[in-house]
Amino acid sequence: MHLHILGICGTFMGSLALLARELGHTVSGSDAGVYPPMSTQLEEAGIALCEGYSPANLEPRPDLVVIGNALSRGNPEVEAVLDAGLPYVSGPQWLAEHVLPGRRVIAVAGTHGKTTTASLVAWLLESAGLAPGFLIGGVPRNFGVSARLGAADAPFVVEADEYDTAFFDKRSKFVHYRPEIAVLGNLEFDHADIFDDIAAIERQFHHLVRTVPGRGVLLVGDGEPALERVLSMGVWSPVVRFGEAPSSAWRLELERDDASRFRVIHQDAEANEDAVVDWALTGLYNARNAQAALAAAHACGVSLARGAAALARFESPRRRQEVRGEVANIQVIDDFAHHPTAIAATLQGLRAATARGRLLAVIEPRSNTMRLGTLRDRLAASVADADAAFWYRPQGLDWPLEPIIAESPIPARLEQDLESLVSALVAEARPYDRIVVMSNGGFGGIHEKLLAALEAAHG
């Protein structure tokens, strides 16, 4: 079958393309604004990419068109699909119908940490020899790809996004997955372009809860009021909590302030287990992600001790505290953080792990929620753990960033030109500084530009 995917370079749709290719289908796709790592993955898999949207991309006529949620009515290729009467489906529905049947599905949901937690679960299952399948909204470096089928009888790990499914299906993506194990890590307001308030997101999370069978399990982060409100709407599956609360079945105790070493204690009805994790990641939020992954893997038969040992070999997914290069002892780090909570957590983790030099934060507020300015009152405080902040105004941001600069608790500056931003960073950076670039987009290739400029200045 020939599948043509609209929005193929999105993290979800690109991963779907890899699964379809692995199933033996001919796969092509269209997108605009193509950038790595997804474009690189697709090209390496031999998947034909069309730059931009056009009716001509539908020749030769595909058997099925899979339409991503970034596409809307008025898009020329969407209109051509409808006018030609081509069969079409959403990505989550295609996944649910062609990949997930017969699999033990582990769905990882939450406002933050989904990609890292899903990558952790897949790695723990892989380390135990279970050969899991997965679809993750990033590229786990332990695997090198964002999706694979895995063994036919193995669990399948899916990053379960609350964003809507398609222009013709406004339910959250995760409603399609029907997991046996659901991880609910955290929940706060985001996606202001499609949700009016947090109550609307809570209702979608409860739709997910409704799909988990009684023989399944809900792994729920403690200390999350919004998740407790979700559970109060009704639960039909066992609930197992993880976090730092003494009453949680999976409890976390830090042994280093930067959370690079911590103890996980599993208090179940039969016996108490504990294990120490010593790994390369930092930050309390990442330790909680690991704790959730250990609990999910344990539900699949992976012992706590074995899982904890495997975490020492875990590599964070691309664009999650990823060191892109180092010049003259100046590190350039890439991170996907694009929400005030995520920005603050990323900087807090890096601050605790920075023994020498300064932490310079570079932020592009380009997500749909940021463009709407919904959470802008929290942005200034989110960078408090950095030594200096550099804000970049992306195209389409129609509210002023100047108040963020004025309210900043640390020295801050605003740049509206990428070259000027790179020049300012090179002028500011000193040996042993760490420059962390935070955006949910390609940011104009700033990482390569910055490393080249640092090399020219210090090489």
CSV table of C-alpha atoms in Angstrom, one decimal:
chain,number,residue,atom,x,y,z
A,1,MET,CA,0.0,0.0,0.0
A,2,HIS,CA,1.2,3.5,-0.8
A,3,LEU,CA,0.7,5.9,2.2
A,4,HIS,CA,1.2,9.6,1.7
A,5,ILE,CA,1.6,11.6,5.0
A,6,LEU,CA,0.8,15.2,5.3
A,7,GLY,CA,3.0,16.9,7.9
A,8,ILE,CA,5.5,14.1,7.7
A,9,CYS,CA,8.3,15.9,9.5
A,10,GLY,CA,6.4,16.4,12.7
A,11,THR,CA,7.8,14.3,15.5
A,12,PHE,CA,4.7,12.1,15.6
A,13,MET,CA,4.0,11.8,11.9
A,14,GLY,CA,7.6,11.2,11.0
A,15,SER,CA,7.7,8.3,13.5
A,16,LEU,CA,4.5,7.0,12.0
A,17,ALA,CA,6.2,7.0,8.6
A,18,LEU,CA,9.0,4.9,9.9
A,19,LEU,CA,6.6,2.3,11.3
A,20,ALA,CA,4.6,2.2,8.0
A,21,ARG,CA,7.9,1.7,6.1
A,22,GLU,CA,8.9,-1.1,8.5
A,23,LEU,CA,5.5,-2.8,7.8
A,24,GLY,CA,6.3,-2.9,4.1
A,25,HIS,CA,4.3,0.1,2.9
A,26,THR,CA,5.5,2.6,0.3
A,27,VAL,CA,5.7,5.9,2.1
A,28,SER,CA,5.9,9.4,0.9
A,29,GLY,CA,5.0,12.7,2.5
A,30,SER,CA,4.8,16.5,2.4
A,31,ASP,CA,5.8,19.2,4.9
A,32,ALA,CA,7.0,22.7,5.1
A,33,GLY,CA,9.9,24.0,7.3
A,34,VAL,CA,11.8,20.7,7.3
A,35,TYR,CA,14.6,20.4,9.8
A,36,PRO,CA,16.6,17.7,11.6
A,37,PRO,CA,16.5,15.3,13.4
A,38,MET,CA,13.2,14.1,11.8
A,39,SER,CA,14.1,15.0,8.2
A,40,THR,CA,17.4,13.2,8.6
A,41,GLN,CA,15.7,10.1,9.9
A,42,LEU,CA,13.3,10.0,7.0
A,43,GLU,CA,15.9,10.5,4.4
A,44,GLU,CA,18.0,7.7,5.8
A,45,ALA,CA,14.9,5.5,5.7
A,46,GLY,CA,14.5,6.2,2.0
A,47,ILE,CA,11.2,8.0,2.4
A,48,ALA,CA,10.5,10.6,-0.3
A,49,LEU,CA,9.8,14.1,1.0
A,50,CYS,CA,8.0,16.9,-0.8
A,51,GLU,CA,8.9,20.4,0.4
A,52,GLY,CA,5.7,22.4,0.7
A,53,TYR,CA,2.1,21.5,0.1
A,54,SER,CA,0.7,21.0,-3.4
A,55,PRO,CA,-1.9,18.9,-5.2
A,56,ALA,CA,0.9,17.7,-7.4
A,57,ASN,CA,2.4,15.8,-4.4
A,58,LEU,CA,-0.6,13.4,-4.6
A,59,GLU,CA,0.7,12.0,-7.9
A,60,PRO,CA,1.0,9.1,-8.3
A,61,ARG,CA,-2.3,8.7,-6.4
A,62,PRO,CA,-1.8,7.2,-3.0
A,63,ASP,CA,-3.9,4.4,-1.5
A,64,LEU,CA,-4.4,6.3,1.7
A,65,VAL,CA,-3.5,9.8,3.0
A,66,VAL,CA,-2.6,10.2,6.7
A,67,ILE,CA,-3.2,13.7,7.8
A,68,GLY,CA,-1.3,15.3,10.6
A,69,ASN,CA,-2.9,17.6,13.2
A,70,ALA,CA,-0.9,20.6,12.0
A,71,LEU,CA,-2.9,20.6,8.7
A,72,SER,CA,-6.2,22.5,8.4
A,73,ARG,CA,-8.9,23.3,5.9
A,74,GLY,CA,-7.6,25.7,3.3
A,75,ASN,CA,-4.3,23.9,3.0
A,76,PRO,CA,-3.9,23.2,-0.8
A,77,GLU,CA,-3.0,19.5,-0.4
A,78,VAL,CA,-5.8,18.9,2.2
A,79,GLU,CA,-8.3,20.5,-0.2
A,80,ALA,CA,-7.0,18.3,-3.1
A,81,VAL,CA,-7.4,15.2,-0.9
A,82,LEU,CA,-11.1,16.1,-0.2
A,83,ASP,CA,-11.9,17.1,-3.7
A,84,ALA,CA,-10.4,13.9,-5.2
A,85,GLY,CA,-12.3,11.8,-2.7
A,86,LEU,CA,-9.1,10.1,-1.5
A,87,PRO,CA,-9.4,8.0,1.6
A,88,TYR,CA,-7.8,9.7,4.6
A,89,VAL,CA,-7.2,9.0,8.2
A,90,SER,CA,-5.5,10.7,11.2
A,91,GLY,CA,-2.1,9.5,12.4
A,92,PRO,CA,-3.3,8.3,15.8
A,93,GLN,CA,-6.2,6.3,14.3
A,94,TRP,CA,-3.8,4.7,11.8
A,95,LEU,CA,-1.5,3.7,14.6
A,96,ALA,CA,-4.3,2.3,16.6
A,97,GLU,CA,-5.6,0.2,13.7
A,98,HIS,CA,-2.4,-1.0,12.1
A,99,VAL,CA,0.2,-1.2,14.9
A,100,LEU,CA,-1.3,-1.4,18.3
A,101,PRO,CA,-3.8,-4.3,18.1
A,102,GLY,CA,-2.6,-7.3,20.1
A,103,ARG,CA,0.2,-5.4,21.8
A,104,ARG,CA,0.5,-4.5,25.5
A,105,VAL,CA,0.5,-0.7,25.1
A,106,ILE,CA,2.3,1.5,27.6
A,107,ALA,CA,1.2,5.1,27.1
A,108,VAL,CA,3.2,8.0,28.6
A,109,ALA,CA,1.2,11.1,29.2
A,110,GLY,CA,1.7,14.5,30.9
A,111,THR,CA,2.4,18.1,30.2
A,112,HIS,CA,6.2,17.7,30.6
A,113,GLY,CA,8.7,14.8,30.3
A,114,LYS,CA,6.8,12.5,28.0
A,115,THR,CA,9.6,12.1,25.5
A,116,THR,CA,12.2,11.3,28.1
A,117,THR,CA,10.0,9.0,30.1
A,118,ALA,CA,8.9,7.1,27.0
A,119,SER,CA,12.5,6.7,26.0
A,120,LEU,CA,13.4,5.5,29.4
A,121,VAL,CA,10.6,2.9,29.4
A,122,ALA,CA,11.7,1.6,26.0
A,123,TRP,CA,15.3,1.4,27.1
A,124,LEU,CA,14.5,-0.5,30.3
A,125,LEU,CA,12.4,-3.0,28.4
A,126,GLU,CA,15.2,-3.3,25.7
A,127,SER,CA,17.8,-3.8,28.4
A,128,ALA,CA,15.7,-6.7,29.8
A,129,GLY,CA,15.7,-8.4,26.4
A,130,LEU,CA,12.0,-7.7,25.7
A,131,ALA,CA,12.6,-6.0,22.3
A,132,PRO,CA,9.8,-3.4,22.7
A,133,GLY,CA,8.2,-1.4,19.9
A,134,PHE,CA,7.8,2.3,20.4
A,135,LEU,CA,6.8,5.6,18.9
A,136,ILE,CA,8.4,8.6,20.7
A,137,GLY,CA,8.2,12.3,19.9
A,138,GLY,CA,12.0,12.6,19.7
A,139,VAL,CA,15.0,10.5,18.9
A,140,PRO,CA,16.1,8.3,21.8
A,141,ARG,CA,19.9,8.1,21.4
A,142,ASN,CA,20.1,4.5,22.8
A,143,PHE,CA,18.1,3.5,19.7
A,144,GLY,CA,18.9,6.1,17.1
A,145,VAL,CA,15.3,6.2,15.7
A,146,SER,CA,12.1,7.6,17.0
A,147,ALA,CA,10.0,4.6,16.2
A,148,ARG,CA,10.2,0.8,15.5
A,149,LEU,CA,7.8,-2.1,15.6
A,150,GLY,CA,9.9,-4.3,17.9
A,151,ALA,CA,9.0,-8.0,18.5
A,152,ALA,CA,5.4,-8.9,17.6
A,153,ASP,CA,4.6,-10.1,21.2
A,154,ALA,CA,6.6,-7.3,23.0
A,155,PRO,CA,5.1,-4.3,24.7
A,156,PHE,CA,4.7,-1.1,22.7
A,157,VAL,CA,5.6,2.2,24.2
A,158,VAL,CA,3.9,5.3,22.9
A,159,GLU,CA,4.3,8.9,23.8
A,160,ALA,CA,0.7,9.9,24.5
A,161,ASP,CA,0.1,13.5,23.6
A,162,GLU,CA,-3.0,15.5,24.7
A,163,TYR,CA,-3.0,17.7,21.6
A,164,ASP,CA,-5.9,17.2,19.2
A,165,THR,CA,-5.9,14.4,16.7
A,166,ALA,CA,-6.7,16.1,13.4
A,167,PHE,CA,-8.9,18.9,11.9
A,168,PHE,CA,-11.7,16.3,11.6
A,169,ASP,CA,-11.2,14.7,15.0
A,170,LYS,CA,-10.8,17.1,17.9
A,171,ARG,CA,-10.2,14.5,20.6
A,172,SER,CA,-6.8,14.2,22.2
A,173,LYS,CA,-4.4,11.8,20.4
A,174,PHE,CA,-4.1,9.5,23.4
A,175,VAL,CA,-7.7,8.6,23.3
A,176,HIS,CA,-6.9,6.3,20.4
A,177,TYR,CA,-4.3,4.2,22.1
A,178,ARG,CA,-6.2,2.1,24.7
A,179,PRO,CA,-3.2,1.4,26.9
A,180,GLU,CA,-2.9,-1.3,29.5
A,181,ILE,CA,-0.3,0.7,31.4
A,182,ALA,CA,-0.8,4.5,31.5
A,183,VAL,CA,1.8,6.9,33.0
A,184,LEU,CA,0.3,10.2,34.1
A,185,GLY,CA,3.4,12.2,35.0
A,186,ASN,CA,2.1,15.7,35.6
A,187,LEU,CA,-0.6,18.1,34.3
A,188,GLU,CA,-0.8,21.8,34.0
A,189,PHE,CA,-2.2,24.3,31.5
A,190,ASP,CA,-0.7,24.3,28.0
A,191,HIS,CA,-1.9,24.3,24.4
A,192,ALA,CA,-3.8,27.5,24.8
A,193,ASP,CA,-4.6,27.4,21.1
A,194,ILE,CA,-7.0,24.5,21.5
A,195,PHE,CA,-7.9,24.4,25.2
A,196,ASP,CA,-9.8,27.1,27.0
A,197,ASP,CA,-8.6,26.2,30.5
A,198,ILE,CA,-7.0,23.4,32.5
A,199,ALA,CA,-10.5,21.8,33.2
A,200,ALA,CA,-10.7,21.1,29.4
A,201,ILE,CA,-7.4,19.3,29.5
A,202,GLU,CA,-8.4,17.4,32.6
A,203,ARG,CA,-11.5,16.1,30.8
A,204,GLN,CA,-9.3,14.8,28.0
A,205,PHE,CA,-7.0,13.1,30.5
A,206,HIS,CA,-10.1,11.4,32.1
A,207,HIS,CA,-11.1,10.1,28.6
A,208,LEU,CA,-7.7,8.4,28.6
A,209,VAL,CA,-8.3,7.0,32.1
A,210,ARG,CA,-11.6,5.6,30.9
A,211,THR,CA,-9.8,3.5,28.3
A,212,VAL,CA,-7.5,1.7,30.7
A,213,PRO,CA,-8.8,-1.8,31.5
A,214,GLY,CA,-9.4,-3.0,35.0
A,215,ARG,CA,-6.5,-5.4,34.7
A,216,GLY,CA,-4.3,-2.5,33.7
A,217,VAL,CA,-2.6,0.1,35.9
A,218,LEU,CA,-2.4,3.9,36.2
A,219,LEU,CA,1.0,5.2,37.3
A,220,VAL,CA,0.3,8.6,38.7
A,221,GLY,CA,2.8,11.3,39.8
A,222,ASP,CA,2.2,12.5,43.3
A,223,GLY,CA,1.8,16.1,44.3
A,224,GLU,CA,-0.2,16.9,41.1
A,225,PRO,CA,-3.5,18.5,42.0
A,226,ALA,CA,-4.8,18.5,38.4
A,227,LEU,CA,-4.2,14.7,38.2
A,228,GLU,CA,-6.0,14.2,41.5
A,229,ARG,CA,-9.0,16.1,40.0
A,230,VAL,CA,-8.8,13.8,37.0
A,231,LEU,CA,-8.9,10.7,39.2
A,232,SER,CA,-11.8,12.1,41.2
A,233,MET,CA,-14.0,11.9,38.0
A,234,GLY,CA,-13.8,8.1,38.3
A,235,VAL,CA,-11.2,5.3,38.2
A,236,TRP,CA,-11.7,1.7,37.1
A,237,SER,CA,-8.0,0.5,37.3
A,238,PRO,CA,-5.5,0.2,40.1
A,239,VAL,CA,-3.7,3.5,40.8
A,240,VAL,CA,0.0,3.4,41.8
A,241,ARG,CA,1.6,6.7,42.7
A,242,PHE,CA,5.2,7.7,42.4
A,243,GLY,CA,7.2,10.7,43.6
A,244,GLU,CA,8.6,11.9,46.9
A,245,ALA,CA,5.6,11.5,49.2
A,246,PRO,CA,6.1,9.0,52.0
A,247,SER,CA,2.8,7.4,51.1
A,248,SER,CA,3.6,6.8,47.4
A,249,ALA,CA,4.3,3.2,46.4
A,250,TRP,CA,7.3,4.3,44.4
A,251,ARG,CA,9.4,6.8,46.5
A,252,LEU,CA,12.4,8.9,45.5
A,253,GLU,CA,15.2,10.0,47.7
A,254,LEU,CA,18.0,12.2,46.3
A,255,GLU,CA,21.6,11.3,47.1
A,256,ARG,CA,23.1,14.2,45.2
A,257,ASP,CA,21.5,17.7,44.9
A,258,ASP,CA,21.6,17.6,41.1
A,259,ALA,CA,19.7,14.3,41.1
A,260,SER,CA,22.4,12.5,39.2
A,261,ARG,CA,22.3,9.9,42.0
A,262,PHE,CA,19.1,8.9,43.8
A,263,ARG,CA,17.5,6.0,45.5
A,264,VAL,CA,14.2,4.5,44.4
A,265,ILE,CA,12.1,2.6,47.0
A,266,HIS,CA,9.3,0.4,45.9
A,267,GLN,CA,6.9,-0.2,48.8
A,268,ASP,CA,4.5,-2.9,47.6
A,269,ALA,CA,2.2,-5.3,49.5
A,270,GLU,CA,4.7,-8.2,49.3
A,271,ALA,CA,8.1,-6.8,49.9
A,272,ASN,CA,10.1,-3.5,50.0
A,273,GLU,CA,12.7,-3.1,47.3
A,274,ASP,CA,15.2,-0.3,46.8
A,275,ALA,CA,17.9,0.5,44.3
A,276,VAL,CA,20.3,3.3,43.7
A,277,VAL,CA,20.5,5.0,40.3
A,278,ASP,CA,23.7,6.7,39.2
A,279,TRP,CA,23.3,8.2,35.8
A,280,ALA,CA,24.3,11.0,33.4
A,281,LEU,CA,21.1,13.0,33.6
A,282,THR,CA,20.4,15.8,36.2
A,283,GLY,CA,17.4,17.5,37.7
A,284,LEU,CA,14.6,16.3,40.0
A,285,TYR,CA,12.2,16.2,37.1
A,286,ASN,CA,14.4,13.7,35.3
A,287,ALA,CA,14.7,11.5,38.4
A,288,ARG,CA,10.9,11.5,38.6
A,289,ASN,CA,10.8,10.5,34.9
A,290,ALA,CA,13.1,7.6,35.7
A,291,GLN,CA,11.1,6.6,38.6
A,292,ALA,CA,7.9,6.4,36.5
A,293,ALA,CA,9.8,4.4,33.9
A,294,LEU,CA,11.0,1.9,36.5
A,295,ALA,CA,7.5,1.5,37.7
A,296,ALA,CA,6.2,0.9,34.1
A,297,ALA,CA,9.0,-1.6,33.3
A,298,HIS,CA,8.3,-3.3,36.7
A,299,ALA,CA,4.7,-3.8,35.6
A,300,CYS,CA,6.1,-5.7,32.6
A,301,GLY,CA,8.3,-7.9,34.7
A,302,VAL,CA,11.6,-6.0,34.9
A,303,SER,CA,13.0,-6.0,38.4
A,304,LEU,CA,13.9,-2.8,40.1
A,305,ALA,CA,17.5,-3.7,40.5
A,306,ARG,CA,17.9,-4.6,36.8
A,307,GLY,CA,16.2,-1.4,35.7
A,308,ALA,CA,18.3,0.8,38.0
A,309,ALA,CA,21.5,-0.7,36.6
A,310,ALA,CA,20.3,-0.1,33.0
A,311,LEU,CA,19.7,3.6,33.7
A,312,ALA,CA,23.5,4.0,34.0
A,313,ARG,CA,23.7,3.4,30.3
A,314,PHE,CA,20.7,5.6,29.3
A,315,GLU,CA,21.4,8.5,27.0
A,316,SER,CA,18.9,11.4,27.0
A,317,PRO,CA,16.9,11.8,23.8
A,318,ARG,CA,18.1,14.3,21.2
A,319,ARG,CA,17.1,17.9,22.1
A,320,ARG,CA,16.8,17.0,25.8
A,321,GLN,CA,19.9,18.5,27.5
A,322,GLU,CA,21.8,17.4,24.5
A,323,VAL,CA,25.4,18.7,24.3
A,324,ARG,CA,25.7,19.8,20.7
A,325,GLY,CA,29.4,20.8,20.9
A,326,GLU,CA,32.1,22.5,22.9
A,327,VAL,CA,34.6,25.2,21.9
A,328,ALA,CA,37.3,26.6,24.2
A,329,ASN,CA,35.6,24.9,27.2
A,330,ILE,CA,32.3,26.6,26.3
A,331,GLN,CA,29.4,24.1,26.0
A,332,VAL,CA,26.4,24.5,23.7
A,333,ILE,CA,23.4,22.6,25.0
A,334,ASP,CA,20.1,22.0,23.1
A,335,ASP,CA,16.8,21.5,25.0
A,336,PHE,CA,13.2,21.3,23.9
A,337,ALA,CA,11.9,23.3,26.8
A,338,HIS,CA,9.2,25.8,25.7
A,339,HIS,CA,6.9,26.2,28.7
A,340,PRO,CA,7.8,28.2,31.9
A,341,THR,CA,7.7,25.1,34.1
A,342,ALA,CA,10.0,23.2,31.7
A,343,ILE,CA,12.4,26.2,31.3
A,344,ALA,CA,12.7,26.5,35.0
A,345,ALA,CA,13.2,22.8,35.6
A,346,THR,CA,15.8,22.5,32.8
A,347,LEU,CA,17.8,25.4,34.3
A,348,GLN,CA,17.4,24.1,37.8
A,349,GLY,CA,18.9,20.8,36.8
A,350,LEU,CA,21.7,22.3,34.9
A,351,ARG,CA,22.5,24.8,37.6
A,352,ALA,CA,22.8,22.0,40.2
A,353,ALA,CA,25.2,20.2,37.8
A,354,THR,CA,27.3,23.3,37.0
A,355,ALA,CA,30.3,23.3,39.3
A,356,ARG,CA,32.3,25.9,37.3
A,357,GLY,CA,31.4,28.7,35.0
A,358,ARG,CA,28.1,30.4,34.3
A,359,LEU,CA,24.8,29.2,32.8
A,360,LEU,CA,23.6,31.3,29.9
A,361,ALA,CA,19.9,30.7,28.9
A,362,VAL,CA,18.8,31.4,25.3
A,363,ILE,CA,15.0,31.2,24.8
A,364,GLU,CA,12.8,31.3,21.7
A,365,PRO,CA,9.1,31.4,22.8
A,366,ARG,CA,7.7,30.0,19.6
A,367,SER,CA,5.2,27.3,20.8
A,368,ASN,CA,1.5,28.0,20.1
A,369,THR,CA,0.9,28.7,23.8
A,370,MET,CA,3.8,31.1,23.9
A,371,ARG,CA,2.7,32.9,20.7
A,372,LEU,CA,-0.7,33.6,22.3
A,373,GLY,CA,1.1,35.0,25.4
A,374,THR,CA,-1.1,32.9,27.7
A,375,LEU,CA,1.7,32.1,30.2
A,376,ARG,CA,3.9,35.2,29.6
A,377,ASP,CA,3.5,36.4,33.2
A,378,ARG,CA,5.5,33.3,34.4
A,379,LEU,CA,8.4,33.7,31.9
A,380,ALA,CA,10.6,36.2,33.6
A,381,ALA,CA,10.8,34.1,36.8
A,382,SER,CA,11.4,30.9,34.9
A,383,VAL,CA,15.1,31.8,34.1
A,384,ALA,CA,16.1,32.6,37.8
A,385,ASP,CA,18.6,29.7,37.9
A,386,ALA,CA,20.6,31.1,35.0
A,387,ASP,CA,23.3,33.7,35.2
A,388,ALA,CA,22.0,35.6,32.1
A,389,ALA,CA,19.1,35.3,29.7
A,390,PHE,CA,19.0,36.0,26.0
A,391,TRP,CA,15.4,36.2,24.6
A,392,TYR,CA,14.7,35.9,20.9
A,393,ARG,CA,11.6,37.2,19.3
A,394,PRO,CA,10.4,34.7,16.7
A,395,GLN,CA,8.2,35.6,13.7
A,396,GLY,CA,4.5,35.5,14.6
A,397,LEU,CA,4.9,36.6,18.2
A,398,ASP,CA,2.6,39.6,18.5
A,399,TRP,CA,3.1,40.6,22.1
A,400,PRO,CA,6.0,42.5,23.5
A,401,LEU,CA,9.0,40.7,25.2
A,402,GLU,CA,10.3,43.9,26.7
A,403,PRO,CA,8.4,43.5,30.0
A,404,ILE,CA,10.0,40.1,30.4
A,405,ILE,CA,13.4,41.7,30.1
A,406,ALA,CA,12.4,44.5,32.6
A,407,GLU,CA,11.1,42.0,35.1
A,408,SER,CA,13.9,39.5,34.8
A,409,PRO,CA,15.6,38.5,38.1
A,410,ILE,CA,18.9,38.1,36.2
A,411,PRO,CA,20.6,40.2,33.5
A,412,ALA,CA,18.6,39.8,30.3
A,413,ARG,CA,18.5,41.1,26.8
A,414,LEU,CA,16.3,40.9,23.8
A,415,GLU,CA,17.4,40.1,20.2
A,416,GLN,CA,15.3,40.1,17.1
A,417,ASP,CA,18.0,39.0,14.6
A,418,LEU,CA,19.6,35.6,14.7
A,419,GLU,CA,23.1,36.9,13.7
A,420,SER,CA,23.0,39.6,16.4
A,421,LEU,CA,22.0,37.0,18.9
A,422,VAL,CA,24.9,34.7,18.0
A,423,SER,CA,27.3,37.7,18.1
A,424,ALA,CA,26.0,38.7,21.6
A,425,LEU,CA,26.5,35.2,22.9
A,426,VAL,CA,30.0,34.9,21.5
A,427,ALA,CA,30.9,38.3,23.1
A,428,GLU,CA,29.5,37.2,26.5
A,429,ALA,CA,30.7,33.6,26.7
A,430,ARG,CA,33.8,32.7,28.7
A,431,PRO,CA,35.6,29.4,29.3
A,432,TYR,CA,33.5,26.9,31.4
A,433,ASP,CA,30.2,28.6,30.6
A,434,ARG,CA,27.3,26.5,29.5
A,435,ILE,CA,24.9,28.0,26.9
A,436,VAL,CA,21.6,26.2,26.9
A,437,VAL,CA,19.3,26.9,23.9
A,438,MET,CA,15.6,26.3,24.5
A,439,SER,CA,13.0,26.1,21.8
A,440,ASN,CA,10.5,23.6,20.3
A,441,GLY,CA,11.6,24.4,16.8
A,442,GLY,CA,14.8,24.5,14.7
A,443,PHE,CA,15.7,28.0,15.9
A,444,GLY,CA,17.3,28.8,12.5
A,445,GLY,CA,20.1,26.4,13.0
A,446,ILE,CA,21.5,28.5,15.9
A,447,HIS,CA,23.5,25.7,17.4
A,448,GLU,CA,25.7,25.2,14.4
A,449,LYS,CA,26.0,28.9,13.8
A,450,LEU,CA,27.0,29.5,17.4
A,451,LEU,CA,29.6,26.7,17.5
A,452,ALA,CA,31.1,28.0,14.2
A,453,ALA,CA,31.2,31.6,15.6
A,454,LEU,CA,32.8,30.4,18.9
A,455,GLU,CA,35.4,28.4,16.9
A,456,ALA,CA,36.2,31.5,14.8
A,457,ALA,CA,36.6,33.6,17.9
A,458,HIS,CA,38.4,31.2,20.2
A,459,GLY,CA,39.8,28.5,17.9
